[in-house]
XYZ file of C-alpha atoms in Angstrom:
435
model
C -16.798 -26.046 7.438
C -16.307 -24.827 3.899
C -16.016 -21.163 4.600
C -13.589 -22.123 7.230
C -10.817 -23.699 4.916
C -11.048 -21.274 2.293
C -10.489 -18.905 4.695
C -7.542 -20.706 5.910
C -6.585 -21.260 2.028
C -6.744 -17.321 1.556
C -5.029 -16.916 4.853
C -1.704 -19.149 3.347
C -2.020 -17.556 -0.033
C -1.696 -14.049 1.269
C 1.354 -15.277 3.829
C 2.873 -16.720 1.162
C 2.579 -14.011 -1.233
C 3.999 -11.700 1.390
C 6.960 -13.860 1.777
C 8.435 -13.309 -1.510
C 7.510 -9.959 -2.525
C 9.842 -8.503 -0.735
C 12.628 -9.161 1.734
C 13.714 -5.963 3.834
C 16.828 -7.921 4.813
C 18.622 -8.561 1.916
C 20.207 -6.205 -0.024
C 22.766 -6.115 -2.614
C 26.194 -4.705 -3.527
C 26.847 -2.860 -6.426
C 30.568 -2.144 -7.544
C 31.563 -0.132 -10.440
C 35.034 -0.902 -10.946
C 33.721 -2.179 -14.401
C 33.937 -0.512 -17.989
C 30.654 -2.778 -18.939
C 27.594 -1.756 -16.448
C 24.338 -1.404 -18.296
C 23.047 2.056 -17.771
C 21.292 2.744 -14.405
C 17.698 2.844 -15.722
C 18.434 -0.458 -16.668
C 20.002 -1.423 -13.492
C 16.921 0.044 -11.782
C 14.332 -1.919 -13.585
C 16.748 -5.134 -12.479
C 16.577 -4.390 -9.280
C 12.717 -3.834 -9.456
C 12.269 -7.575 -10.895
C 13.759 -8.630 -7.637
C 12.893 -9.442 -4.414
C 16.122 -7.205 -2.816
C 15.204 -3.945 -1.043
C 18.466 -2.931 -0.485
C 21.496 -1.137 -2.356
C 25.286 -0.469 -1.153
C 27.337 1.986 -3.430
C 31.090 2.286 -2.424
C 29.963 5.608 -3.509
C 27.750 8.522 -4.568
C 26.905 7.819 -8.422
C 24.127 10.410 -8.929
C 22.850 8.361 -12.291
C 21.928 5.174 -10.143
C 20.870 7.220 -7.205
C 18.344 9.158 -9.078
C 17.225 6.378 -11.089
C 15.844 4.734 -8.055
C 14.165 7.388 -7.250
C 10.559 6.585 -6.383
C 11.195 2.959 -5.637
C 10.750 0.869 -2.412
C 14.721 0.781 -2.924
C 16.565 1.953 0.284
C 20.278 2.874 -0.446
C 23.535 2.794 1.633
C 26.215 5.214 0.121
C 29.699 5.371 0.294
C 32.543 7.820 1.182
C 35.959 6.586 -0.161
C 38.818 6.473 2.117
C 40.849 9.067 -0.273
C 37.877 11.640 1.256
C 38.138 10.727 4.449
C 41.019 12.817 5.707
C 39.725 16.196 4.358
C 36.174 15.709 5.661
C 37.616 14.987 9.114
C 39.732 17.942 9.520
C 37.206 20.676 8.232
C 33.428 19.831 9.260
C 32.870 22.489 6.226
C 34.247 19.877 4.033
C 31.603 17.247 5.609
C 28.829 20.118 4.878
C 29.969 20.512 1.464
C 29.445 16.636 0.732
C 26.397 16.184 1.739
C 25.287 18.886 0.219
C 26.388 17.175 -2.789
C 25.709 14.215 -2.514
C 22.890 13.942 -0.538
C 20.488 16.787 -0.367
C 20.025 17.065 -3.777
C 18.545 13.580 -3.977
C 16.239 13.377 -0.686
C 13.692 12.660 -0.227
C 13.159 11.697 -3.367
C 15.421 8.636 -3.053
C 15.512 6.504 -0.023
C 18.946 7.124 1.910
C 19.259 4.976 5.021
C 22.769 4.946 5.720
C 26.522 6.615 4.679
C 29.194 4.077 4.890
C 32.473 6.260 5.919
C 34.883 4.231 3.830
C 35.728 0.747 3.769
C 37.457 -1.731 5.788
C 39.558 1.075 6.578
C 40.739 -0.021 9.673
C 43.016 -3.007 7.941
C 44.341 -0.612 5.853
C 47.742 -0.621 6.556
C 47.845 2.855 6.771
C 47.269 4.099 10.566
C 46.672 8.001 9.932
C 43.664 7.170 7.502
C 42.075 5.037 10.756
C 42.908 7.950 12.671
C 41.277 9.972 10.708
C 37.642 7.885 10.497
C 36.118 8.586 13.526
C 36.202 12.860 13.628
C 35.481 12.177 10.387
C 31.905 10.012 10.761
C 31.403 12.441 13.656
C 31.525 15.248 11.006
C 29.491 13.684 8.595
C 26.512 12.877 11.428
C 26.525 17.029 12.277
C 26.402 17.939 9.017
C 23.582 15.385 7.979
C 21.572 16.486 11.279
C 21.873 20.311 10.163
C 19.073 19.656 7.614
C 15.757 18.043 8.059
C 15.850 15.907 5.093
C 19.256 14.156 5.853
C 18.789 13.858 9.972
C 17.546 10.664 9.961
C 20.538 9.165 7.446
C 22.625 6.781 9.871
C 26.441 6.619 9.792
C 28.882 3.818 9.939
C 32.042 1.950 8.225
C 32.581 -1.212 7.205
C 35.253 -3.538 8.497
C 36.081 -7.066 7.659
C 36.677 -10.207 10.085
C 40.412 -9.460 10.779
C 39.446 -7.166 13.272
C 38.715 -10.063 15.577
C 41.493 -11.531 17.233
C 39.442 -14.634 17.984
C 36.325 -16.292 16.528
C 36.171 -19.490 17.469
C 34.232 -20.802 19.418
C 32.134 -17.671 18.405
C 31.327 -17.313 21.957
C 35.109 -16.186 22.457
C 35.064 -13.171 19.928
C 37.099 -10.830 20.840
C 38.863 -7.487 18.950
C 42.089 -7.316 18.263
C 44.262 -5.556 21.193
C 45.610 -3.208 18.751
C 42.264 -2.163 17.268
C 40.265 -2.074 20.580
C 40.730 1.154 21.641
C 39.678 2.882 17.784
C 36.953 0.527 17.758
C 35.559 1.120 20.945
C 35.413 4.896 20.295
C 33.896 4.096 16.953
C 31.393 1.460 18.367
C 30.699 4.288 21.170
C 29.419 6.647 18.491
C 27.018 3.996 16.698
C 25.627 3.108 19.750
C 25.336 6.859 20.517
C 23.795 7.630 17.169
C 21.579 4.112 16.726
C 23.872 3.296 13.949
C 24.785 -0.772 12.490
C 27.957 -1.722 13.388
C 29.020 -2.878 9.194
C 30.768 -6.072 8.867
C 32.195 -7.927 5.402
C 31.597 -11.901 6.251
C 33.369 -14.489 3.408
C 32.630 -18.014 4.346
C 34.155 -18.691 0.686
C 37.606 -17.473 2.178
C 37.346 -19.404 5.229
C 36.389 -22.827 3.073
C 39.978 -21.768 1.198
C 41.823 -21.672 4.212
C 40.326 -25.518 4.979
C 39.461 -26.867 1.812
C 37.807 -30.589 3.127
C 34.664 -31.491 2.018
C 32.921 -31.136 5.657
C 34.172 -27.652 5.340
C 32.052 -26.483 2.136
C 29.260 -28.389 3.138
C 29.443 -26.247 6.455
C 30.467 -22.901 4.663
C 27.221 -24.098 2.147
C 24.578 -23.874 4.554
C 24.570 -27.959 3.303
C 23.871 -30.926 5.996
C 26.588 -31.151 7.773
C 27.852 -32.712 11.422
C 27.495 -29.340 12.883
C 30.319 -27.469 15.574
C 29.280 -27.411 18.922
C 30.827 -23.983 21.184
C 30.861 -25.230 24.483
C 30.762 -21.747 25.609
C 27.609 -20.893 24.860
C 26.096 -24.762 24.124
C 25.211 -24.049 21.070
C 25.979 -26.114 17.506
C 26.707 -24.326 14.515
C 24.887 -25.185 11.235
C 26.288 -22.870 8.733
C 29.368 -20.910 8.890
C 27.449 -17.570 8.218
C 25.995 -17.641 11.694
C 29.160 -18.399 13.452
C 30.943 -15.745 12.422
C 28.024 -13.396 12.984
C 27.871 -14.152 16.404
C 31.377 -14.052 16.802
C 31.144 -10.678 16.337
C 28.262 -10.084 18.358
C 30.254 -11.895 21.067
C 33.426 -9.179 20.701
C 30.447 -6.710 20.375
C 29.504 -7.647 24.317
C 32.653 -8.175 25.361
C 33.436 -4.509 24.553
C 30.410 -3.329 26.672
C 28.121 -2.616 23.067
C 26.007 -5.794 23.247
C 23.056 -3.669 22.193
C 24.781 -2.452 18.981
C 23.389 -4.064 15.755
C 25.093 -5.685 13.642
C 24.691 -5.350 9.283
C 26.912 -7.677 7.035
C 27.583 -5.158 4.367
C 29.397 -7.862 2.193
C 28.629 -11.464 2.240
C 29.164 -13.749 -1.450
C 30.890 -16.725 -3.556
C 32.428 -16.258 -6.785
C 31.322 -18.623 -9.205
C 34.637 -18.878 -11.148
C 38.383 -18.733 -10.123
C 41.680 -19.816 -11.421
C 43.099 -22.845 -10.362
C 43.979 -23.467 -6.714
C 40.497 -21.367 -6.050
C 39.509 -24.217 -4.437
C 35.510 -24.059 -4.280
C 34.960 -21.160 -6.976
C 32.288 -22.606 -9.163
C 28.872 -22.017 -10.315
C 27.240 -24.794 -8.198
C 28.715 -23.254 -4.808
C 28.338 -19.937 -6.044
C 24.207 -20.783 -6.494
C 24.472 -22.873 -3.238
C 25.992 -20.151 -0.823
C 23.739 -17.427 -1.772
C 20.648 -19.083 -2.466
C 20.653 -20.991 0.738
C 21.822 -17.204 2.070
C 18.281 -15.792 1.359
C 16.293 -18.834 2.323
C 18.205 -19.189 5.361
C 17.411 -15.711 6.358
C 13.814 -16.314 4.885
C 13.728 -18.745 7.716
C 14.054 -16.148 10.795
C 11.943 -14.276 12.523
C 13.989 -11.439 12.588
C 16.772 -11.593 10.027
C 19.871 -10.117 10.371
C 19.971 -7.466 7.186
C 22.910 -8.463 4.757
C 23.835 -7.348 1.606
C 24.920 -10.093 -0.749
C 28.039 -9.250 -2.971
C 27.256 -8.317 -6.020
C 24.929 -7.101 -8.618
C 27.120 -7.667 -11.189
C 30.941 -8.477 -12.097
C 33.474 -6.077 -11.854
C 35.809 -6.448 -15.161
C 38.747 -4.128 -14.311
C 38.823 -5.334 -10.944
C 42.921 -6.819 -9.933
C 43.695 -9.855 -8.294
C 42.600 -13.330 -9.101
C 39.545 -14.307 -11.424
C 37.288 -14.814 -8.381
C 37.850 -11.382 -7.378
C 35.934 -10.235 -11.149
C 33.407 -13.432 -10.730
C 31.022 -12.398 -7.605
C 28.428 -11.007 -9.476
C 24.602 -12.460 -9.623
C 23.550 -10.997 -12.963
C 24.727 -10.477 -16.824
C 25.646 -7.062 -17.743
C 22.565 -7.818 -20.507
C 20.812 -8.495 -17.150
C 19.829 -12.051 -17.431
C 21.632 -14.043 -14.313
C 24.484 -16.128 -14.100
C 22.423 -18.363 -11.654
C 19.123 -17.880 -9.677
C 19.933 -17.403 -6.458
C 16.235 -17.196 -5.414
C 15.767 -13.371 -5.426
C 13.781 -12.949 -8.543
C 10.020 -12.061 -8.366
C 7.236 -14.044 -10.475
C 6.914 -12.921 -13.450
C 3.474 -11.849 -12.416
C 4.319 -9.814 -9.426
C 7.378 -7.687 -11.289
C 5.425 -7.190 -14.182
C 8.395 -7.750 -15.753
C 8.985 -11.309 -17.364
C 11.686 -13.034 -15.202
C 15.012 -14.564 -16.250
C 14.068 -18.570 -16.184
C 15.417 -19.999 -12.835
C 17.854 -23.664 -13.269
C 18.997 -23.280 -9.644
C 19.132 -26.488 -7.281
C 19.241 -25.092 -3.842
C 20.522 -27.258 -1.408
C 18.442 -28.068 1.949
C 19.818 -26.442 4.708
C 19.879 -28.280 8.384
C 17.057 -27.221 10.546
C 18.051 -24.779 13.284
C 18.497 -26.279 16.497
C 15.918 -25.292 19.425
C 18.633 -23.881 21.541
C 19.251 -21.239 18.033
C 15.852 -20.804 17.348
C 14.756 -19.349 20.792
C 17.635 -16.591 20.553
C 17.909 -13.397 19.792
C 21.143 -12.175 18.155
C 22.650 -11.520 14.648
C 25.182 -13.334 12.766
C 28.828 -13.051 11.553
C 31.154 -12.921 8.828
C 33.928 -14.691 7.497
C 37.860 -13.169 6.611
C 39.984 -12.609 3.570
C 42.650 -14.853 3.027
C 45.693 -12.854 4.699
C 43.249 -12.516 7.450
C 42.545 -15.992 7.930
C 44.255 -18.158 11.093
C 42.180 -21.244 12.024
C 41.300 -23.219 9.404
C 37.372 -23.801 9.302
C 36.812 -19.856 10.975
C 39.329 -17.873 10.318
C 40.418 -14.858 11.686
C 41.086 -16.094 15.084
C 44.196 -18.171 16.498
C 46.538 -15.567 15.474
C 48.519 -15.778 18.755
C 46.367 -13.471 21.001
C 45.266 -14.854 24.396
C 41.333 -16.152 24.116
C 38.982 -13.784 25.060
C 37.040 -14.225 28.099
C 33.886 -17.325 27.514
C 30.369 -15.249 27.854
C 28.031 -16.679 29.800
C 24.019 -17.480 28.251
C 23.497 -17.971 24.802
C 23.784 -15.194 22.179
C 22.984 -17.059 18.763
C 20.965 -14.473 17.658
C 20.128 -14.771 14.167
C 18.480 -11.499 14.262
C 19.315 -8.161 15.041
C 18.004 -7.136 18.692
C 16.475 -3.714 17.686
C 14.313 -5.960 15.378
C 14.502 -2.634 12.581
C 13.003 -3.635 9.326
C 10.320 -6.192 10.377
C 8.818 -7.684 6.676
C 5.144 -8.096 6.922
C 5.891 -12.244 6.826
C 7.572 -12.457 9.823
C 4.753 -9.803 12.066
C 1.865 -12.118 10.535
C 4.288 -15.434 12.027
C 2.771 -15.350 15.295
C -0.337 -16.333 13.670
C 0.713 -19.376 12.367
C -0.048 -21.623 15.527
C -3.807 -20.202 15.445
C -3.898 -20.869 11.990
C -3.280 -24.954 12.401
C -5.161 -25.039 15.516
C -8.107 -23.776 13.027
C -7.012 -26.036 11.062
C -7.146 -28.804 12.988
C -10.902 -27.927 14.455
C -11.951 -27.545 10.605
C-alpha cells in the first residue's frame, strides 16, 4: 500500500515536472525594429529561463542566430518582402541566400522553417504576391540542394483578411480574389509538408466590438459562449474560433490536411486613448490564459506569441510599440506564465504578480476533436464585430458538414513528453483508487 502511493506520488511529480519544462508549442516573436535590444547573448540566456521553444525572426540576424546555437531553441527565419522579387526571378539568387543565411549556421542552430515574407498577400501591391510563390518554390530547391538545409520547411505568413468569412467558423471561406494565389500556394505546402502561417489578433477583433462580453470572450474569461450551428459546436475563447475558421476555408479549398501555425498571436499592454482594452491586466490575461489554454490540449496547435520585447521605433499608435513580454533589462512587464523555476533554469527568475484568469472548460463536443485554431484581423480588416474579417459583402461560404474544432494540428508534429505520458492518466487514478 505504501510503495504504491509513492509510486503514484513520483508518477505526478515527474508529469508535472514535464509539463512546465518545456512547451514545444509556444514560441515567441522577436522584432527588431528597436534601437534598445539587449545584445543577443543576453537575449539567449532570456529565452533559456523560459519555458518557449520557439523563435520567429522577420529575418536573418546572424548575432541572435548564432547565439542560440546549441540550445533546444528551434528558429523560424524570415525573408523580407523587398527580397522577394529578386529571389523569384533567378533561383541563383535563392542559392545565394541560403547560402548566406543558412548554411553557415546549420546544424549548429536549429532551423525549422523560412517564412517567405509577411502578410504579403494584403499588401496592396499585386506584383510582390505575384512574385511569392516562384519565389518559395525557389527557396525549397535551393534548401533541398544541400543536406544540411533539406529538411528546413517553407511558408508565408498571412493575416485574417484573407478570409472572406469567419463566422460561424464553420463558414470560413477565402476571399474570391485571393483564392486562386492561395490555392497554388496552399498546393505547394501541402506538397512540401509545410504550416500554412497565420497572424490571429483577438485584441483587434475586441476593438472592433468593444462590450464587455466581448473581452471576456477575446480573454479566454467565462463567458456565455457562441454556438456555430454549422458544426454544433460553442465557442469559448475567440482564439479557437478564428483558428478553425481557417481550418474551415482550409477544407473548403480541398487542403483539409494542411496544418495550420499562428505565427503572430498577442495584446499590447498600453495604448493611447480610444485603444479600447490595451492595458496591463488584459495584456497578462490574453497571453497567460494563451499558454495555459494550449497547456490544456492534447495536441496544441504551435503559436508564437507576439513579442519578446517592445519595438521603440515602431509607427502607428502606442499599442503598436507595447506588445512586448519582457524589459529590454530583461525583467518582464508581466508574467505571462512562461518562466521556468528558478531551480530548473538555473537562472533566478523574474518574481511572477500575474492573476491569470480561469478559462471555461472545453466542451465535450471540442475536446473529442481534432483540428487547430484561428486567428483574429487588423483593424482595416475587420467586418463583423465580435470576429472580424468576415461580413464584408461576399456570399457565405458553403456550411461543412461534422465537426472540425480541432484544437490541435492533425499531423500531431511536436508532441511534448506531457501530452504522450496523458494517456496514462486514467490508469494512474484507477491505481489510485485500488490503493
Amino acid at each position: 500500500m505504501e510503495n504504491c502511493r509513492l509510486f503514484l506520488l513520483i508518477f505526478a511529480v515527474f508529469h508535472a515536472f514535464f509539463s512546465i519544462r518545456s512547451q514545444p508549442y509556444v514560441g515567441i516573436n522577436y522584432g527588431e525594429v528597436a534601437d534598445n535590444l539587449p545584445p543577443p547573448a543576453a537575449t539567449a540566456g532570456l529565452l533559456k529561463s523560459t519555458t518557449l521553444s520557439n523563435l520567429r525572426l522577420y529575418g536573418t540576424d546572424p548575432a541572435i542566430i548564432t547565439a542560440l546555437a546549441g540550445t533546444n531553441i528551434s528558429l523560424v527565419l524570415g525573408v523580407s518582402n523587398g527580397e522577394i522579387p529578386a529571389i523569384s526571378s533567378d533561383p541563383s539568387a535563392a542559392a545565394s541566400w541560403v547560402s548566406s543565411n543558412i548554411l553557415p549556421f546549420v546544424p549548429a542552430s536549429s532551423i525549422s522553417t523560412v517564412s517567405v515574407g509577411n502578410e504579403v498577400l494584403n499588401s496592396g501591391d499585386p506584383s510582390l504576391s505575384s512574385h511569392l510563390l516562384p519565389a518559395m518554390q525557389n527557396l525549397r530547391s535551393a534548401l533541398a540542394a544541400s543536406p544540411a538545409a533539406a529538411g528546413i520547411k517553407v511558408s508565408t505568413v498571412h493575416t485574417m483578411a484573407v478570409l472572406s468569412q469567419s463566422d460561424p467558423p464553420s463558414s470560413g471561406a477565402f476571399r474570391a480574389d485571393l483564392l486562386p494565389t492561395i490555392e497554388s500556394i496552399t498546393q505547394f505546402l501541402h506538397d512540401n509538408n509545410s504550416p500554412f502561417m497565420i497572424n490571429p489578433y483577438p485584441y483587434f477583433a475586441y476593438q472592433s466590438d468593444p462590450r464587455p462580453e466581448t473581452l471576456a470572450f477575446c480573454l479566454f474569461q467565462p463567458n456565455s459562449g457562441r454556438p456555430d450551428p454549422g458544426s454544433g459546436i460553442t465557442y469559448s475563447n475567440m482564439f479557437d474560433a478564428q483558428v478553425d475558421a481557417v481550418r474551415a476555408a482550409l477544407r473548403a479549398a480541398g487542403f483539409a490536411g494542411v496544418e495550420v501555425v499562428v505565427a503572430e498571436t498577442g495584446w499590447p499592454y498600453r495604448g493611447d486613448q480610444g485603444e479600447s482594452g490595451a492595458s496591463v491586466e488584459n495584456a497578462k490575461a490574453y497571453n497567460g490564459n494563451l499558454v495555459a489554454h494550449l497547456r490544456s490540449m492534447a495536441n496544441p496547435v504551435e503559436t508564437y506569441i507576439f513579442a519578446l520585447y517592445d519595438e521603440d521605433l515602431k509607427p502607428g499608435p502606442t499599442s503598436e510599440r507595447s506588445f512586448g513580454l519582457f524589459r529590454p533589462d530583461l525583467t518582464p512587464i508581466y508574467d505571462a506564465g512562461i518562466l521556468k523555476p528558478e531551480s530548473d533554469s538555473g537562472e533566478a527568475a523574474p518574481p511572477s504578480s500575474a492573476t491569470v484568469s480561469p478559462i471555461p472548460p472545453v466542451s465535450p463536443i471540442q475536446a473529442a476533436a481534432a483540428a487547430p485554431p484561428a486567428e483574429a484581423v487588423k483593424p482595416a480588416q475587420k467586418c463583423v464585430p465580435g470576429i472580424g474579417g468576415t461580413g464584408c459583402g461576399q456570399p457565405p461560404a458553403q456550411k461543412l458538414p461534422g465537426t472540425f474544432s480541432r484544437n490541435l494540428s492533425g499531423s500531431g508534429a511536436g508532441l511534448h513528453l506531457r501530452q504522450q505520458l496523458t494517456p496514462w492518466l486514467p490508469m494512474m487514478m484507477l491505481l489510485a483508487a485500488l490503493c
